[in-house]
Amino acid sequence: MSMVLRDIPKLIDEPTAGLDPEERVRFRNLLCGIAQDRIVILSTHIVGDVEATCENIGILNEGELIYQGTVEQLLNMAEGRVYTAEISRLELGTLQEMYPVTSILTVGNSATVRFISDVPPVFQAERCRAGVEDAYLYLMHLEKEGF
């Protein structure tokens, strides 16, 4: 049985590193087109690239495969564990000690913080939909905690 070139998986390592946002989107669209009829293995640290181009993913931690599945399955792992809250900038340090924080947007003396928690926090926070970056950080938190 002979193998056709398109049957051989293509490995692409950090293809969008250093690209400006417009070129990154253009390259991701090109990559999606290429992956229509062949296997493409994408190695990247840029979560937006994974979110935009991948259906199945594997996540490595210190060379060990800790997750293999679909993006949707990864998102489901973190669903119900991602919160957002508006807090004082003075409270940021305390919150960061208590929870894995996935993003901070500061405006004036307040900050909108997105964080991960297995149980509802004791202060007022809204549960929000998990993104791929949230799910990745949740998985890394589980690994760090030894679950």
Short mmCIF file of N, CA and C in Angstrom, two decimals:
data_model
loop_
_atom_site.label_atom_id
_atom_site.label_comp_id
_atom_site.label_asym_id
_atom_site.label_seq_id
_atom_site.Cartn_x
_atom_site.Cartn_y
_atom_site.Cartn_z
N MET A 1 0.84 -1.17 0.00
CA MET A 1 0.00 0.00 0.00
C MET A 1 0.90 1.25 0.00
N SER A 2 0.79 2.07 -1.00
CA SER A 2 1.65 3.25 -1.08
C SER A 2 1.01 4.42 -0.34
N MET A 3 1.86 5.25 0.23
CA MET A 3 1.41 6.39 1.00
C MET A 3 1.53 7.64 0.14
N VAL A 4 0.50 8.45 0.14
CA VAL A 4 0.49 9.71 -0.59
C VAL A 4 1.03 10.79 0.34
N LEU A 5 1.70 11.79 -0.22
CA LEU A 5 2.30 12.85 0.58
C LEU A 5 1.29 13.49 1.53
N ARG A 6 0.05 13.67 1.09
CA ARG A 6 -0.93 14.31 1.97
C ARG A 6 -1.32 13.43 3.15
N ASP A 7 -1.01 12.13 3.10
CA ASP A 7 -1.30 11.23 4.21
C ASP A 7 -0.29 11.36 5.34
N ILE A 8 0.84 11.98 5.09
CA ILE A 8 1.88 12.14 6.10
C ILE A 8 1.53 13.38 6.93
N PRO A 9 1.44 13.23 8.26
CA PRO A 9 1.12 14.39 9.09
C PRO A 9 2.14 15.51 8.90
N LYS A 10 1.68 16.72 8.89
CA LYS A 10 2.54 17.90 8.80
C LYS A 10 2.73 18.45 10.20
N LEU A 11 3.97 18.74 10.57
CA LEU A 11 4.28 19.30 11.87
C LEU A 11 4.65 20.77 11.70
N ILE A 12 3.95 21.63 12.42
CA ILE A 12 4.19 23.06 12.35
C ILE A 12 4.48 23.54 13.77
N ASP A 13 5.66 24.13 13.99
CA ASP A 13 6.08 24.55 15.31
C ASP A 13 6.03 26.06 15.44
N GLU A 14 5.19 26.55 16.35
CA GLU A 14 5.06 27.99 16.65
C GLU A 14 4.95 28.85 15.38
N PRO A 15 4.00 28.54 14.50
CA PRO A 15 3.95 29.24 13.21
C PRO A 15 3.55 30.70 13.28
N THR A 16 2.85 31.12 14.34
CA THR A 16 2.41 32.51 14.38
C THR A 16 3.19 33.37 15.35
N ALA A 17 4.21 32.80 15.98
CA ALA A 17 5.04 33.59 16.90
C ALA A 17 5.68 34.74 16.14
N GLY A 18 5.53 35.92 16.66
CA GLY A 18 6.14 37.09 16.04
C GLY A 18 5.29 37.75 14.96
N LEU A 19 4.16 37.15 14.60
CA LEU A 19 3.30 37.76 13.59
C LEU A 19 2.40 38.81 14.23
N ASP A 20 2.09 39.86 13.48
CA ASP A 20 1.14 40.83 13.99
C ASP A 20 -0.26 40.21 13.94
N PRO A 21 -1.25 40.77 14.64
CA PRO A 21 -2.58 40.15 14.72
C PRO A 21 -3.23 39.86 13.36
N GLU A 22 -3.08 40.76 12.41
CA GLU A 22 -3.68 40.56 11.09
C GLU A 22 -3.06 39.35 10.38
N GLU A 23 -1.74 39.27 10.41
CA GLU A 23 -1.06 38.13 9.78
C GLU A 23 -1.34 36.82 10.51
N ARG A 24 -1.48 36.89 11.83
CA ARG A 24 -1.80 35.70 12.61
C ARG A 24 -3.15 35.12 12.17
N VAL A 25 -4.15 35.99 12.02
CA VAL A 25 -5.47 35.54 11.56
C VAL A 25 -5.38 34.98 10.15
N ARG A 26 -4.66 35.65 9.27
CA ARG A 26 -4.50 35.18 7.89
C ARG A 26 -3.85 33.78 7.87
N PHE A 27 -2.81 33.59 8.67
CA PHE A 27 -2.14 32.29 8.71
C PHE A 27 -3.04 31.21 9.28
N ARG A 28 -3.80 31.54 10.34
CA ARG A 28 -4.71 30.54 10.92
C ARG A 28 -5.77 30.11 9.90
N ASN A 29 -6.27 31.04 9.13
CA ASN A 29 -7.25 30.70 8.09
C ASN A 29 -6.62 29.78 7.04
N LEU A 30 -5.39 30.07 6.65
CA LEU A 30 -4.67 29.22 5.71
C LEU A 30 -4.48 27.82 6.30
N LEU A 31 -4.10 27.75 7.56
CA LEU A 31 -3.89 26.48 8.24
C LEU A 31 -5.18 25.65 8.30
N CYS A 32 -6.29 26.29 8.56
CA CYS A 32 -7.58 25.57 8.58
C CYS A 32 -7.88 24.98 7.21
N GLY A 33 -7.57 25.70 6.17
CA GLY A 33 -7.78 25.18 4.81
C GLY A 33 -6.90 23.98 4.52
N ILE A 34 -5.64 24.05 4.92
CA ILE A 34 -4.71 22.94 4.70
C ILE A 34 -5.16 21.70 5.47
N ALA A 35 -5.70 21.91 6.67
CA ALA A 35 -6.07 20.79 7.54
C ALA A 35 -7.39 20.12 7.14
N GLN A 36 -8.04 20.61 6.10
CA GLN A 36 -9.31 20.01 5.67
C GLN A 36 -9.15 18.56 5.25
N ASP A 37 -8.06 18.24 4.57
CA ASP A 37 -7.90 16.88 4.03
C ASP A 37 -6.59 16.22 4.44
N ARG A 38 -6.00 16.69 5.53
CA ARG A 38 -4.76 16.07 6.01
C ARG A 38 -4.60 16.36 7.50
N ILE A 39 -3.72 15.61 8.11
CA ILE A 39 -3.42 15.81 9.53
C ILE A 39 -2.33 16.86 9.65
N VAL A 40 -2.57 17.84 10.50
CA VAL A 40 -1.58 18.88 10.79
C VAL A 40 -1.35 18.87 12.29
N ILE A 41 -0.10 18.74 12.69
CA ILE A 41 0.25 18.79 14.11
C ILE A 41 0.82 20.17 14.38
N LEU A 42 0.13 20.91 15.24
CA LEU A 42 0.49 22.29 15.56
C LEU A 42 1.07 22.33 16.97
N SER A 43 2.28 22.82 17.08
CA SER A 43 2.91 23.01 18.38
C SER A 43 2.93 24.50 18.64
N THR A 44 2.27 24.93 19.74
CA THR A 44 2.20 26.37 19.99
C THR A 44 1.92 26.65 21.46
N HIS A 45 2.30 27.85 21.87
CA HIS A 45 1.97 28.36 23.20
C HIS A 45 0.85 29.39 23.10
N ILE A 46 0.42 29.70 21.89
CA ILE A 46 -0.58 30.74 21.67
C ILE A 46 -1.97 30.10 21.67
N VAL A 47 -2.69 30.31 22.77
CA VAL A 47 -3.97 29.65 22.98
C VAL A 47 -4.98 30.04 21.89
N GLY A 48 -4.93 31.27 21.42
CA GLY A 48 -5.84 31.71 20.35
C GLY A 48 -5.68 30.87 19.10
N ASP A 49 -4.45 30.44 18.81
CA ASP A 49 -4.22 29.58 17.64
C ASP A 49 -4.91 28.23 17.82
N VAL A 50 -4.82 27.68 19.02
CA VAL A 50 -5.46 26.40 19.31
C VAL A 50 -6.97 26.54 19.18
N GLU A 51 -7.51 27.57 19.80
CA GLU A 51 -8.95 27.81 19.80
C GLU A 51 -9.49 27.98 18.38
N ALA A 52 -8.72 28.64 17.52
CA ALA A 52 -9.18 28.95 16.17
C ALA A 52 -8.97 27.82 15.18
N THR A 53 -8.05 26.90 15.45
CA THR A 53 -7.69 25.95 14.40
C THR A 53 -7.82 24.48 14.77
N CYS A 54 -7.93 24.14 16.04
CA CYS A 54 -7.83 22.73 16.43
C CYS A 54 -9.14 22.13 16.91
N GLU A 55 -9.33 20.87 16.58
CA GLU A 55 -10.45 20.11 17.12
C GLU A 55 -9.96 19.18 18.22
N ASN A 56 -8.87 18.49 17.95
CA ASN A 56 -8.27 17.56 18.91
C ASN A 56 -6.94 18.12 19.37
N ILE A 57 -6.70 18.02 20.68
CA ILE A 57 -5.48 18.59 21.22
C ILE A 57 -4.83 17.64 22.23
N GLY A 58 -3.56 17.84 22.41
CA GLY A 58 -2.82 17.19 23.47
C GLY A 58 -2.08 18.28 24.22
N ILE A 59 -2.02 18.15 25.53
CA ILE A 59 -1.33 19.15 26.34
C ILE A 59 -0.20 18.45 27.09
N LEU A 60 0.98 19.04 26.96
CA LEU A 60 2.16 18.51 27.64
C LEU A 60 2.50 19.38 28.83
N ASN A 61 2.94 18.74 29.90
CA ASN A 61 3.46 19.45 31.06
C ASN A 61 4.79 18.80 31.42
N GLU A 62 5.86 19.57 31.25
CA GLU A 62 7.21 19.07 31.49
C GLU A 62 7.47 17.76 30.73
N GLY A 63 7.03 17.73 29.47
CA GLY A 63 7.28 16.58 28.60
C GLY A 63 6.31 15.43 28.77
N GLU A 64 5.38 15.52 29.70
CA GLU A 64 4.41 14.45 29.94
C GLU A 64 3.04 14.85 29.38
N LEU A 65 2.43 13.93 28.64
CA LEU A 65 1.10 14.18 28.09
C LEU A 65 0.08 14.10 29.23
N ILE A 66 -0.54 15.24 29.53
CA ILE A 66 -1.50 15.26 30.64
C ILE A 66 -2.95 15.39 30.17
N TYR A 67 -3.13 15.67 28.88
CA TYR A 67 -4.49 15.75 28.34
C TYR A 67 -4.45 15.40 26.87
N GLN A 68 -5.43 14.61 26.47
CA GLN A 68 -5.64 14.31 25.06
C GLN A 68 -7.13 14.19 24.85
N GLY A 69 -7.66 15.00 23.94
CA GLY A 69 -9.09 14.99 23.67
C GLY A 69 -9.46 16.16 22.79
N THR A 70 -10.74 16.47 22.78
CA THR A 70 -11.21 17.59 21.96
C THR A 70 -11.14 18.88 22.76
N VAL A 71 -11.18 19.99 22.04
CA VAL A 71 -11.22 21.30 22.68
C VAL A 71 -12.49 21.38 23.53
N GLU A 72 -13.59 20.88 23.02
CA GLU A 72 -14.87 20.91 23.74
C GLU A 72 -14.78 20.15 25.06
N GLN A 73 -14.14 18.99 25.05
CA GLN A 73 -13.98 18.21 26.29
C GLN A 73 -13.13 18.97 27.30
N LEU A 74 -12.09 19.64 26.82
CA LEU A 74 -11.26 20.44 27.71
C LEU A 74 -12.07 21.57 28.33
N LEU A 75 -12.88 22.24 27.51
CA LEU A 75 -13.73 23.32 28.01
C LEU A 75 -14.70 22.80 29.07
N ASN A 76 -15.24 21.62 28.84
CA ASN A 76 -16.19 21.03 29.80
C ASN A 76 -15.55 20.76 31.15
N MET A 77 -14.25 20.46 31.18
CA MET A 77 -13.55 20.24 32.44
C MET A 77 -13.59 21.48 33.34
N ALA A 78 -13.50 22.64 32.73
CA ALA A 78 -13.45 23.89 33.50
C ALA A 78 -14.81 24.55 33.65
N GLU A 79 -15.79 24.06 32.94
CA GLU A 79 -17.12 24.69 32.99
C GLU A 79 -17.66 24.70 34.42
N GLY A 80 -18.20 25.84 34.83
CA GLY A 80 -18.73 25.99 36.18
C GLY A 80 -17.67 26.34 37.21
N ARG A 81 -16.43 26.49 36.77
CA ARG A 81 -15.33 26.78 37.70
C ARG A 81 -14.63 28.11 37.38
N VAL A 82 -15.19 28.87 36.47
CA VAL A 82 -14.59 30.14 36.08
C VAL A 82 -15.53 31.27 36.54
N TYR A 83 -14.93 32.24 37.21
CA TYR A 83 -15.70 33.35 37.76
C TYR A 83 -15.08 34.68 37.34
N THR A 84 -15.89 35.72 37.42
CA THR A 84 -15.39 37.07 37.21
C THR A 84 -15.95 37.94 38.33
N ALA A 85 -15.13 38.89 38.76
CA ALA A 85 -15.54 39.80 39.83
C ALA A 85 -14.86 41.14 39.63
N GLU A 86 -15.54 42.18 40.04
CA GLU A 86 -14.94 43.51 40.05
C GLU A 86 -14.51 43.79 41.48
N ILE A 87 -13.24 44.06 41.66
CA ILE A 87 -12.70 44.27 42.99
C ILE A 87 -11.82 45.53 42.99
N SER A 88 -11.44 45.94 44.17
CA SER A 88 -10.50 47.05 44.31
C SER A 88 -9.10 46.56 43.91
N ARG A 89 -8.32 47.43 43.33
CA ARG A 89 -6.93 47.07 42.98
C ARG A 89 -6.15 46.64 44.22
N LEU A 90 -6.53 47.16 45.36
CA LEU A 90 -5.86 46.81 46.62
C LEU A 90 -6.11 45.35 47.00
N GLU A 91 -7.20 44.77 46.52
CA GLU A 91 -7.54 43.38 46.84
C GLU A 91 -6.91 42.36 45.89
N LEU A 92 -6.26 42.85 44.85
CA LEU A 92 -5.69 41.94 43.83
C LEU A 92 -4.74 40.90 44.41
N GLY A 93 -3.82 41.33 45.23
CA GLY A 93 -2.83 40.41 45.80
C GLY A 93 -3.48 39.29 46.59
N THR A 94 -4.47 39.63 47.39
CA THR A 94 -5.17 38.63 48.20
C THR A 94 -5.89 37.63 47.30
N LEU A 95 -6.57 38.14 46.28
CA LEU A 95 -7.30 37.25 45.38
C LEU A 95 -6.34 36.32 44.64
N GLN A 96 -5.20 36.85 44.22
CA GLN A 96 -4.22 36.04 43.49
C GLN A 96 -3.60 34.96 44.39
N GLU A 97 -3.54 35.20 45.68
CA GLU A 97 -3.06 34.18 46.62
C GLU A 97 -4.10 33.07 46.81
N MET A 98 -5.38 33.43 46.69
CA MET A 98 -6.46 32.47 46.95
C MET A 98 -6.84 31.64 45.73
N TYR A 99 -6.71 32.22 44.52
CA TYR A 99 -7.23 31.57 43.32
C TYR A 99 -6.25 31.70 42.15
N PRO A 100 -6.28 30.73 41.23
CA PRO A 100 -5.56 30.93 39.97
C PRO A 100 -6.30 32.01 39.16
N VAL A 101 -5.61 33.08 38.82
CA VAL A 101 -6.21 34.19 38.08
C VAL A 101 -5.85 34.04 36.60
N THR A 102 -6.86 34.11 35.73
CA THR A 102 -6.61 33.94 34.30
C THR A 102 -6.54 35.27 33.56
N SER A 103 -7.12 36.33 34.13
CA SER A 103 -6.96 37.65 33.51
C SER A 103 -7.33 38.74 34.49
N ILE A 104 -6.72 39.92 34.27
CA ILE A 104 -6.98 41.10 35.08
C ILE A 104 -7.10 42.28 34.13
N LEU A 105 -8.17 43.03 34.27
CA LEU A 105 -8.36 44.26 33.51
C LEU A 105 -8.53 45.38 34.53
N THR A 106 -7.56 46.27 34.61
CA THR A 106 -7.63 47.36 35.58
C THR A 106 -8.08 48.64 34.91
N VAL A 107 -8.96 49.34 35.62
CA VAL A 107 -9.42 50.67 35.19
C VAL A 107 -9.51 51.50 36.46
N GLY A 108 -8.67 52.53 36.53
CA GLY A 108 -8.66 53.36 37.73
C GLY A 108 -8.26 52.54 38.94
N ASN A 109 -9.07 52.62 39.99
CA ASN A 109 -8.77 51.90 41.23
C ASN A 109 -9.45 50.55 41.33
N SER A 110 -10.13 50.12 40.27
CA SER A 110 -10.79 48.82 40.32
C SER A 110 -10.21 47.88 39.26
N ALA A 111 -10.49 46.63 39.46
CA ALA A 111 -10.00 45.60 38.53
C ALA A 111 -11.10 44.58 38.30
N THR A 112 -11.27 44.18 37.06
CA THR A 112 -12.15 43.07 36.73
C THR A 112 -11.24 41.86 36.59
N VAL A 113 -11.49 40.88 37.43
CA VAL A 113 -10.62 39.71 37.53
C VAL A 113 -11.39 38.46 37.13
N ARG A 114 -10.74 37.63 36.35
CA ARG A 114 -11.28 36.33 35.94
C ARG A 114 -10.42 35.29 36.64
N PHE A 115 -11.06 34.35 37.34
CA PHE A 115 -10.30 33.39 38.13
C PHE A 115 -11.01 32.05 38.18
N ILE A 116 -10.29 31.05 38.69
CA ILE A 116 -10.78 29.68 38.73
C ILE A 116 -10.99 29.27 40.18
N SER A 117 -12.12 28.62 40.44
CA SER A 117 -12.41 28.11 41.77
C SER A 117 -13.33 26.90 41.64
N ASP A 118 -13.04 25.85 42.41
CA ASP A 118 -13.89 24.66 42.40
C ASP A 118 -15.20 24.89 43.15
N VAL A 119 -15.20 25.84 44.06
CA VAL A 119 -16.41 26.17 44.83
C VAL A 119 -16.70 27.65 44.67
N PRO A 120 -17.97 28.05 44.76
CA PRO A 120 -18.27 29.48 44.64
C PRO A 120 -17.49 30.29 45.67
N PRO A 121 -16.90 31.39 45.25
CA PRO A 121 -16.12 32.21 46.18
C PRO A 121 -17.03 32.84 47.24
N VAL A 122 -16.42 33.23 48.36
CA VAL A 122 -17.19 33.80 49.46
C VAL A 122 -17.63 35.24 49.17
N PHE A 123 -16.98 35.90 48.24
CA PHE A 123 -17.37 37.26 47.89
C PHE A 123 -18.20 37.24 46.61
N GLN A 124 -18.79 38.36 46.28
CA GLN A 124 -19.66 38.42 45.11
C GLN A 124 -18.87 38.27 43.81
N ALA A 125 -19.21 37.24 43.08
CA ALA A 125 -18.58 36.97 41.79
C ALA A 125 -19.60 36.28 40.91
N GLU A 126 -19.46 36.45 39.62
CA GLU A 126 -20.37 35.81 38.67
C GLU A 126 -19.67 34.66 37.98
N ARG A 127 -20.37 33.55 37.88
CA ARG A 127 -19.83 32.42 37.12
C ARG A 127 -19.89 32.81 35.65
N CYS A 128 -18.85 32.46 34.90
CA CYS A 128 -18.84 32.78 33.47
C CYS A 128 -18.37 31.57 32.67
N ARG A 129 -18.59 31.64 31.40
CA ARG A 129 -18.25 30.54 30.50
C ARG A 129 -16.73 30.40 30.37
N ALA A 130 -16.27 29.17 30.44
CA ALA A 130 -14.83 28.90 30.34
C ALA A 130 -14.35 29.05 28.91
N GLY A 131 -13.17 29.64 28.75
CA GLY A 131 -12.49 29.69 27.46
C GLY A 131 -11.34 28.68 27.48
N VAL A 132 -10.69 28.50 26.35
CA VAL A 132 -9.61 27.53 26.25
C VAL A 132 -8.47 27.89 27.21
N GLU A 133 -8.15 29.16 27.33
CA GLU A 133 -7.09 29.57 28.25
C GLU A 133 -7.47 29.26 29.69
N ASP A 134 -8.72 29.51 30.07
CA ASP A 134 -9.20 29.16 31.41
C ASP A 134 -9.05 27.66 31.65
N ALA A 135 -9.50 26.87 30.68
CA ALA A 135 -9.46 25.42 30.82
C ALA A 135 -8.02 24.91 30.92
N TYR A 136 -7.13 25.48 30.13
CA TYR A 136 -5.72 25.11 30.20
C TYR A 136 -5.16 25.41 31.59
N LEU A 137 -5.42 26.60 32.08
CA LEU A 137 -4.91 26.98 33.40
C LEU A 137 -5.55 26.15 34.51
N TYR A 138 -6.81 25.77 34.34
CA TYR A 138 -7.46 24.88 35.31
C TYR A 138 -6.76 23.53 35.32
N LEU A 139 -6.47 23.00 34.16
CA LEU A 139 -5.76 21.72 34.04
C LEU A 139 -4.38 21.81 34.69
N MET A 140 -3.65 22.89 34.43
CA MET A 140 -2.34 23.07 35.04
C MET A 140 -2.45 23.18 36.57
N HIS A 141 -3.51 23.84 37.04
CA HIS A 141 -3.75 23.95 38.48
C HIS A 141 -3.98 22.56 39.08
N LEU A 142 -4.75 21.73 38.40
CA LEU A 142 -4.99 20.36 38.88
C LEU A 142 -3.68 19.59 38.94
N GLU A 143 -2.85 19.73 37.92
CA GLU A 143 -1.56 19.04 37.90
C GLU A 143 -0.68 19.50 39.07
N LYS A 144 -0.66 20.79 39.30
CA LYS A 144 0.16 21.35 40.37
C LYS A 144 -0.31 20.88 41.75
N GLU A 145 -1.63 20.75 41.89
CA GLU A 145 -2.21 20.32 43.16
C GLU A 145 -2.13 18.79 43.33
N GLY A 146 -1.76 18.09 42.24
CA GLY A 146 -1.58 16.64 42.32
C GLY A 146 -2.84 15.83 42.16
N PHE A 147 -3.83 16.37 41.44
CA PHE A 147 -5.08 15.62 41.22
C PHE A 147 -4.98 14.72 40.03
#
